[in-house]
Amino acid sequence: MLKRLLFVLVPALGCVPLLTAGIIYSNIGAGFPGDSPGSSYNFAGPNGFEGTTFITTGGGILATISLSVGGNTSPVTGGLYANSAGEPGTLLESWTFSQPLNPTVAPPVTTLTSLLHPSLSAGTQYWFVLSMPSTGQSEGWFENDQGATGGTWTGTSINGLSQAFASSPADAIRLDSTPEPTTGLLFALGSLVLLTRLKGLRLKVPSKENSQ
């Protein structure tokens, strides 16, 4: 019986999707940047901050963040923050990355790879904020192509950002999660472990010997 079950289960593993990645949040469509409105929100240093806030539609372990930005200097620093009373709170991870210089139209997204892999919850508000510490440094963040409104948030203090152009498209951003084992894979592997243990127990049952 155990052999028959293993004969069926093992080949079935080949039909089970092993890993799935998910979208934690995105307002970027497949046609971006070609179908972007083409406008960007600009803010300048010194001590300038430009950010966006969003409510996640999915949860998971962060893998990458993609955004459409450009400025008059490179690299630039940005950070992902938890929400705290309607403003950026705990810093979850930061990146210093190269960006296109002085783009006049929405550039292809810049993708940032997470090294800390924070766990993000579905239906939760987060922030991504760019910093401009130097005099004369300016930054542009291009609008999304999905009609998600919210404009942008700017200020000279990360805890004092103000929303601008609230009824206009929000900054373009996408967050993806790391691939995780599917339910089918976990069930199949659990079944294999159980069958293996049952087989081991059967082999350990002592046999009855005839006494003379």
CSV table of C-alpha atoms in Angstrom, one decimal, residues 15-121:
chain,number,residue,atom,x,y,z
A,15,CYS,CA,3.0,19.0,-11.4
A,16,VAL,CA,2.9,21.2,-8.3
A,17,PRO,CA,4.1,24.9,-8.6
A,18,LEU,CA,7.0,25.1,-6.3
A,19,LEU,CA,7.3,28.8,-5.5
A,20,THR,CA,5.1,31.8,-6.1
A,21,ALA,CA,6.0,35.5,-5.8
A,22,GLY,CA,3.4,38.1,-5.2
A,23,ILE,CA,2.7,41.8,-5.6
A,24,ILE,CA,2.6,43.6,-2.3
A,25,TYR,CA,1.6,46.9,-3.9
A,26,SER,CA,1.7,48.4,-7.4
A,27,ASN,CA,0.3,51.4,-9.2
A,28,ILE,CA,2.5,50.6,-12.3
A,29,GLY,CA,1.0,48.8,-15.3
A,30,ALA,CA,2.5,46.7,-18.0
A,31,GLY,CA,2.7,49.6,-20.4
A,32,PHE,CA,4.8,51.8,-18.1
A,33,PRO,CA,6.6,54.1,-18.8
A,34,GLY,CA,5.2,54.4,-22.2
A,35,ASP,CA,1.7,55.2,-21.0
A,36,SER,CA,2.8,57.3,-18.0
A,37,PRO,CA,1.2,60.8,-17.9
A,38,GLY,CA,4.8,62.0,-18.2
A,39,SER,CA,4.7,64.5,-15.4
A,40,SER,CA,6.9,64.4,-12.3
A,41,TYR,CA,6.8,66.0,-8.9
A,42,ASN,CA,10.0,67.9,-8.1
A,43,PHE,CA,11.5,69.0,-4.8
A,44,ALA,CA,14.9,70.4,-3.9
A,45,GLY,CA,17.4,70.4,-1.1
A,46,PRO,CA,19.0,71.1,1.2
A,47,ASN,CA,17.4,68.9,3.7
A,48,GLY,CA,14.6,68.1,1.4
A,49,PHE,CA,12.4,65.0,1.4
A,50,GLU,CA,10.0,63.7,-1.2
A,51,GLY,CA,7.9,60.6,-0.6
A,52,THR,CA,4.8,58.6,-1.3
A,53,THR,CA,2.5,56.6,1.0
A,54,PHE,CA,0.3,53.6,0.1
A,55,ILE,CA,-1.8,50.8,1.6
A,56,THR,CA,-0.6,47.4,0.6
A,57,THR,CA,-2.9,45.0,-1.3
A,58,GLY,CA,-0.9,41.9,-0.4
A,59,GLY,CA,1.6,40.8,2.2
A,60,GLY,CA,4.9,39.0,2.2
A,61,ILE,CA,8.6,39.1,2.6
A,62,LEU,CA,9.9,42.1,0.6
A,63,ALA,CA,12.0,41.2,-2.4
A,64,THR,CA,12.2,44.4,-4.6
A,65,ILE,CA,10.9,47.9,-4.9
A,66,SER,CA,10.6,49.5,-8.3
A,67,LEU,CA,10.1,53.3,-8.9
A,68,SER,CA,10.4,55.9,-11.6
A,69,VAL,CA,12.7,58.7,-10.5
A,70,GLY,CA,15.3,61.0,-11.8
A,71,GLY,CA,17.3,64.0,-10.6
A,72,ASN,CA,20.2,66.3,-11.2
A,73,THR,CA,22.6,64.2,-9.1
A,74,SER,CA,23.3,60.5,-8.6
A,75,PRO,CA,23.2,58.4,-6.5
A,76,VAL,CA,20.2,59.2,-4.3
A,77,THR,CA,19.1,57.7,-1.0
A,78,GLY,CA,15.6,56.4,-0.3
A,79,GLY,CA,14.0,54.5,2.5
A,80,LEU,CA,11.0,52.3,3.3
A,81,TYR,CA,9.1,53.3,6.5
A,82,ALA,CA,6.3,51.9,8.6
A,83,ASN,CA,3.5,54.3,9.2
A,84,SER,CA,3.2,56.2,12.5
A,85,ALA,CA,0.2,58.4,13.1
A,86,GLY,CA,0.0,59.4,9.4
A,87,GLU,CA,3.7,60.0,8.9
A,88,PRO,CA,6.8,58.0,8.3
A,89,GLY,CA,7.8,56.0,11.4
A,90,THR,CA,10.2,53.2,11.8
A,91,LEU,CA,12.8,52.8,9.0
A,92,LEU,CA,12.5,49.3,7.6
A,93,GLU,CA,15.3,49.5,5.0
A,94,SER,CA,17.2,52.1,3.0
A,95,TRP,CA,19.0,52.1,-0.3
A,96,THR,CA,21.5,54.4,-2.0
A,97,PHE,CA,21.2,53.9,-5.7
A,98,SER,CA,22.0,55.3,-9.1
A,99,GLN,CA,19.2,57.1,-11.0
A,100,PRO,CA,18.7,58.7,-14.5
A,101,LEU,CA,20.0,62.3,-14.7
A,102,ASN,CA,17.5,65.0,-15.6
A,103,PRO,CA,15.0,62.9,-17.5
A,104,THR,CA,12.3,64.8,-19.4
A,105,VAL,CA,9.9,61.9,-19.7
A,106,ALA,CA,9.2,59.0,-17.3
A,107,PRO,CA,12.3,56.7,-17.4
A,108,PRO,CA,12.1,52.9,-17.0
A,109,VAL,CA,11.7,51.9,-13.4
A,110,THR,CA,14.7,51.6,-11.1
A,111,THR,CA,14.5,48.3,-9.2
A,112,LEU,CA,15.9,48.1,-5.7
A,113,THR,CA,16.7,44.7,-4.2
A,114,SER,CA,16.0,44.1,-0.5
A,115,LEU,CA,18.8,42.8,1.6
A,116,LEU,CA,17.0,42.9,4.9
A,117,HIS,CA,13.7,41.4,3.6
A,118,PRO,CA,11.3,43.0,6.0
A,119,SER,CA,7.9,41.3,6.4
A,120,LEU,CA,5.1,43.5,5.2
A,121,SER,CA,1.4,43.1,6.1
